[in-house]
């Protein structure tokens, strides 16, 4: 396996390929494995090692001289390695693709020593999210009261409304008290 560089759509792309023998055409072919743009060399080497281990385990599961138990264990190992390879490829794609609310560079974790994405902050603050949800709920409530006025509601529904809105009212009163205290200083 080796890394090949090729210009695709005007951009220089790196991808991992391997040479193989095509049984139909009876010629050597090159099989594409993965695009590795931006991958560090050590991660490319790690992927190659993982693929080689996977192929060894798969070959052990198909050898006729091995016992059924040995084949089963080798097949289980091959399946586990295949899942690990797919997860590694997915993680590398996620780590190296920039997105709006994510940091796209990888860093070493001090405790584990593994590379991972830095924690990303949500684009919306909790206060903004609360404000949006309250406004949306109030709009739905106004629509509901247009079709059925409060006077027509049964007592259990009214009690529920009072209990649920009391928490919001208490929060509102506390925030108002703190704001008044800060402005008096």
mmCIF file of C-alpha atoms in Angstrom:
data_model
loop_
_atom_site.group_PDB
_atom_site.id
_atom_site.type_symbol
_atom_site.label_atom_id
_atom_site.label_comp_id
_atom_site.label_asym_id
_atom_site.label_seq_id
_atom_site.Cartn_x
_atom_site.Cartn_y
_atom_site.Cartn_z
ATOM 1 C CA UNK A 1 0.000 0.000 0.000
ATOM 2 C CA UNK A 2 1.184 3.489 -0.787
ATOM 3 C CA UNK A 3 -0.059 7.065 -1.057
ATOM 4 C CA UNK A 4 -0.637 8.451 -4.515
ATOM 5 C CA UNK A 5 -1.092 12.136 -5.351
ATOM 6 C CA UNK A 6 -3.451 13.111 -8.142
ATOM 7 C CA UNK A 7 -5.028 16.377 -9.302
ATOM 8 C CA UNK A 8 -8.816 16.064 -9.245
ATOM 9 C CA UNK A 9 -10.978 19.079 -10.189
ATOM 10 C CA UNK A 10 -7.938 21.329 -9.921
ATOM 11 C CA UNK A 11 -7.150 20.239 -6.373
ATOM 12 C CA UNK A 12 -4.237 18.086 -5.349
ATOM 13 C CA UNK A 13 -5.660 14.976 -3.647
ATOM 14 C CA UNK A 14 -3.815 12.231 -1.766
ATOM 15 C CA UNK A 15 -5.228 8.741 -1.575
ATOM 16 C CA UNK A 16 -4.144 5.365 -0.356
ATOM 17 C CA UNK A 17 -3.920 2.648 -3.006
ATOM 18 C CA UNK A 18 -2.667 -0.911 -3.201
ATOM 19 C CA UNK A 19 -1.502 -3.075 -6.036
ATOM 20 C CA UNK A 20 -3.442 -6.264 -6.650
ATOM 21 C CA UNK A 21 -3.821 -8.963 -9.274
ATOM 22 C CA UNK A 22 -7.034 -8.839 -11.282
ATOM 23 C CA UNK A 23 -8.120 -12.420 -12.002
ATOM 24 C CA UNK A 24 -10.429 -11.460 -14.872
ATOM 25 C CA UNK A 25 -8.023 -9.344 -16.925
ATOM 26 C CA UNK A 26 -4.907 -11.205 -15.735
ATOM 27 C CA UNK A 27 -3.145 -7.888 -15.101
ATOM 28 C CA UNK A 28 -1.938 -5.850 -12.164
ATOM 29 C CA UNK A 29 -4.445 -3.290 -10.947
ATOM 30 C CA UNK A 30 -4.438 -0.597 -8.310
ATOM 31 C CA UNK A 31 -7.285 -0.512 -5.837
ATOM 32 C CA UNK A 32 -8.348 2.730 -4.129
ATOM 33 C CA UNK A 33 -8.666 2.365 -0.338
ATOM 34 C CA UNK A 34 -9.191 5.825 1.189
ATOM 35 C CA UNK A 35 -8.667 9.514 0.530
ATOM 36 C CA UNK A 36 -6.037 10.691 3.008
ATOM 37 C CA UNK A 37 -5.934 14.442 2.386
ATOM 38 C CA UNK A 38 -4.628 16.138 5.502
ATOM 39 C CA UNK A 39 -3.915 12.888 7.345
ATOM 40 C CA UNK A 40 -0.647 12.823 9.291
ATOM 41 C CA UNK A 41 1.835 10.148 8.184
ATOM 42 C CA UNK A 42 1.524 8.244 11.450
ATOM 43 C CA UNK A 43 -2.271 7.937 11.009
ATOM 44 C CA UNK A 44 -1.804 6.646 7.464
ATOM 45 C CA UNK A 45 0.691 4.086 8.788
ATOM 46 C CA UNK A 46 -1.790 3.115 11.516
ATOM 47 C CA UNK A 47 -4.530 2.539 8.916
ATOM 48 C CA UNK A 48 -2.177 0.372 6.842
ATOM 49 C CA UNK A 49 -1.284 -1.719 9.917
ATOM 50 C CA UNK A 50 -4.961 -2.144 10.788
ATOM 51 C CA UNK A 51 -5.808 -3.276 7.254
ATOM 52 C CA UNK A 52 -2.940 -5.790 7.232
ATOM 53 C CA UNK A 53 -4.053 -7.258 10.575
ATOM 54 C CA UNK A 54 -7.626 -7.475 9.273
ATOM 55 C CA UNK A 55 -6.532 -9.314 6.129
ATOM 56 C CA UNK A 56 -4.407 -11.758 8.132
ATOM 57 C CA UNK A 57 -7.341 -12.549 10.410
ATOM 58 C CA UNK A 58 -9.662 -12.958 7.418
ATOM 59 C CA UNK A 59 -7.182 -15.301 5.694
ATOM 60 C CA UNK A 60 -6.920 -17.388 8.894
ATOM 61 C CA UNK A 61 -10.695 -17.757 8.961
ATOM 62 C CA UNK A 62 -10.716 -19.213 5.430
ATOM 63 C CA UNK A 63 -7.766 -21.616 5.570
ATOM 64 C CA UNK A 64 -8.987 -25.225 5.215
ATOM 65 C CA UNK A 65 -6.257 -26.653 7.474
ATOM 66 C CA UNK A 66 -7.523 -24.669 10.507
ATOM 67 C CA UNK A 67 -10.088 -26.111 12.891
ATOM 68 C CA UNK A 68 -13.637 -24.771 13.015
ATOM 69 C CA UNK A 69 -13.048 -23.186 16.419
ATOM 70 C CA UNK A 70 -9.894 -21.437 15.204
ATOM 71 C CA UNK A 71 -11.733 -20.225 12.079
ATOM 72 C CA UNK A 72 -14.577 -18.873 14.209
ATOM 73 C CA UNK A 73 -12.171 -16.994 16.506
ATOM 74 C CA UNK A 74 -10.281 -15.610 13.509
ATOM 75 C CA UNK A 75 -13.542 -14.527 11.883
ATOM 76 C CA UNK A 76 -14.643 -12.764 15.087
ATOM 77 C CA UNK A 77 -11.282 -10.983 15.199
ATOM 78 C CA UNK A 78 -11.647 -9.985 11.527
ATOM 79 C CA UNK A 79 -15.115 -8.545 12.151
ATOM 80 C CA UNK A 80 -13.853 -6.604 15.172
ATOM 81 C CA UNK A 81 -10.919 -5.229 13.182
ATOM 82 C CA UNK A 82 -13.197 -4.282 10.274
ATOM 83 C CA UNK A 83 -15.421 -2.283 12.637
ATOM 84 C CA UNK A 84 -12.333 -0.618 14.126
ATOM 85 C CA UNK A 85 -11.099 0.339 10.646
ATOM 86 C CA UNK A 86 -14.458 1.839 9.694
ATOM 87 C CA UNK A 87 -14.604 3.782 12.980
ATOM 88 C CA UNK A 88 -11.032 5.042 12.494
ATOM 89 C CA UNK A 89 -11.802 6.228 8.943
ATOM 90 C CA UNK A 90 -14.992 7.930 10.129
ATOM 91 C CA UNK A 91 -13.184 9.629 13.014
ATOM 92 C CA UNK A 92 -10.464 10.868 10.690
ATOM 93 C CA UNK A 93 -13.079 12.311 8.314
ATOM 94 C CA UNK A 94 -14.869 14.030 11.217
ATOM 95 C CA UNK A 95 -11.644 15.324 12.765
ATOM 96 C CA UNK A 96 -10.303 16.829 9.575
ATOM 97 C CA UNK A 97 -13.467 18.335 8.056
ATOM 98 C CA UNK A 98 -14.156 21.859 9.304
ATOM 99 C CA UNK A 99 -17.709 22.690 10.277
ATOM 100 C CA UNK A 100 -19.458 25.748 11.604
ATOM 101 C CA UNK A 101 -19.649 25.027 15.323
ATOM 102 C CA UNK A 102 -16.694 22.648 15.645
ATOM 103 C CA UNK A 103 -12.999 23.173 15.998
ATOM 104 C CA UNK A 104 -11.435 21.217 13.156
ATOM 105 C CA UNK A 105 -7.952 20.800 14.582
ATOM 106 C CA UNK A 106 -7.061 17.820 16.717
ATOM 107 C CA UNK A 107 -5.194 17.950 19.996
ATOM 108 C CA UNK A 108 -3.688 15.468 22.397
ATOM 109 C CA UNK A 109 -5.659 14.763 25.534
ATOM 110 C CA UNK A 110 -3.376 15.185 28.548
ATOM 111 C CA UNK A 111 -4.882 12.223 30.426
ATOM 112 C CA UNK A 112 -5.296 9.602 27.703
ATOM 113 C CA UNK A 113 -2.705 10.770 25.179
ATOM 114 C CA UNK A 114 -5.197 10.183 22.361
ATOM 115 C CA UNK A 115 -6.113 12.669 19.698
ATOM 116 C CA UNK A 116 -9.654 13.971 19.646
ATOM 117 C CA UNK A 117 -11.703 17.007 18.731
ATOM 118 C CA UNK A 118 -11.748 19.897 21.109
ATOM 119 C CA UNK A 119 -15.082 20.435 22.808
ATOM 120 C CA UNK A 120 -17.192 22.810 20.790
ATOM 121 C CA UNK A 121 -19.508 25.365 22.280
ATOM 122 C CA UNK A 122 -23.073 25.441 21.095
ATOM 123 C CA UNK A 123 -23.924 28.315 18.803
ATOM 124 C CA UNK A 124 -26.912 29.268 20.957
ATOM 125 C CA UNK A 125 -26.587 30.309 24.580
ATOM 126 C CA UNK A 126 -28.941 28.679 27.124
ATOM 127 C CA UNK A 127 -30.618 32.034 27.745
ATOM 128 C CA UNK A 128 -31.325 32.515 24.041
ATOM 129 C CA UNK A 129 -32.675 28.954 23.772
ATOM 130 C CA UNK A 130 -34.949 29.556 26.773
ATOM 131 C CA UNK A 131 -36.192 32.803 25.277
ATOM 132 C CA UNK A 132 -36.951 31.118 21.934
ATOM 133 C CA UNK A 133 -38.812 28.232 23.559
ATOM 134 C CA UNK A 134 -40.852 30.564 25.795
ATOM 135 C CA UNK A 135 -41.807 32.765 22.840
ATOM 136 C CA UNK A 136 -42.801 29.711 20.797
ATOM 137 C CA UNK A 137 -44.829 28.283 23.697
ATOM 138 C CA UNK A 138 -46.568 31.606 24.275
ATOM 139 C CA UNK A 139 -47.516 31.851 20.581
ATOM 140 C CA UNK A 140 -48.997 28.330 20.697
ATOM 141 C CA UNK A 141 -50.810 29.195 23.923
ATOM 142 C CA UNK A 142 -52.354 32.317 22.332
ATOM 143 C CA UNK A 143 -53.597 30.246 19.370
ATOM 144 C CA UNK A 144 -55.084 27.733 21.780
ATOM 145 C CA UNK A 145 -56.874 30.384 23.854
ATOM 146 C CA UNK A 146 -58.374 31.906 20.685
ATOM 147 C CA UNK A 147 -60.149 28.643 19.918
ATOM 148 C CA UNK A 148 -61.088 27.894 23.541
ATOM 149 C CA UNK A 149 -61.105 30.763 26.070
ATOM 150 C CA UNK A 150 -59.691 30.259 29.579
ATOM 151 C CA UNK A 151 -63.179 30.480 31.097
ATOM 152 C CA UNK A 152 -64.149 27.235 29.311
ATOM 153 C CA UNK A 153 -61.196 25.216 30.662
ATOM 154 C CA UNK A 154 -61.785 22.580 33.345
ATOM 155 C CA UNK A 155 -60.254 23.022 36.811
ATOM 156 C CA UNK A 156 -57.535 20.375 36.453
ATOM 157 C CA UNK A 157 -56.165 22.031 33.289
ATOM 158 C CA UNK A 158 -56.190 25.436 34.991
ATOM 159 C CA UNK A 159 -54.388 24.005 38.050
ATOM 160 C CA UNK A 160 -51.734 22.460 35.793
ATOM 161 C CA UNK A 161 -51.240 25.795 34.024
ATOM 162 C CA UNK A 162 -50.842 27.605 37.344
ATOM 163 C CA UNK A 163 -48.287 25.087 38.672
ATOM 164 C CA UNK A 164 -46.247 25.008 35.451
ATOM 165 C CA UNK A 165 -46.133 28.785 35.003
ATOM 166 C CA UNK A 166 -45.290 29.393 38.698
ATOM 167 C CA UNK A 167 -41.706 28.196 38.109
ATOM 168 C CA UNK A 168 -41.259 30.641 35.232
ATOM 169 C CA UNK A 169 -42.837 33.431 37.309
ATOM 170 C CA UNK A 170 -40.497 32.700 40.258
ATOM 171 C CA UNK A 171 -37.488 32.807 37.943
ATOM 172 C CA UNK A 172 -38.747 36.103 36.505
ATOM 173 C CA UNK A 173 -39.172 37.628 39.978
ATOM 174 C CA UNK A 174 -35.678 36.495 41.078
ATOM 175 C CA UNK A 175 -34.074 37.957 37.938
ATOM 176 C CA UNK A 176 -35.984 41.236 38.439
ATOM 177 C CA UNK A 177 -34.866 41.420 42.102
ATOM 178 C CA UNK A 178 -31.201 40.837 41.147
ATOM 179 C CA UNK A 179 -31.394 43.435 38.377
ATOM 180 C CA UNK A 180 -32.835 46.010 40.807
ATOM 181 C CA UNK A 181 -30.100 45.205 43.350
ATOM 182 C CA UNK A 182 -27.360 45.662 40.720
ATOM 183 C CA UNK A 183 -28.754 48.972 39.493
ATOM 184 C CA UNK A 184 -28.989 50.330 43.075
ATOM 185 C CA UNK A 185 -25.220 49.828 43.600
#
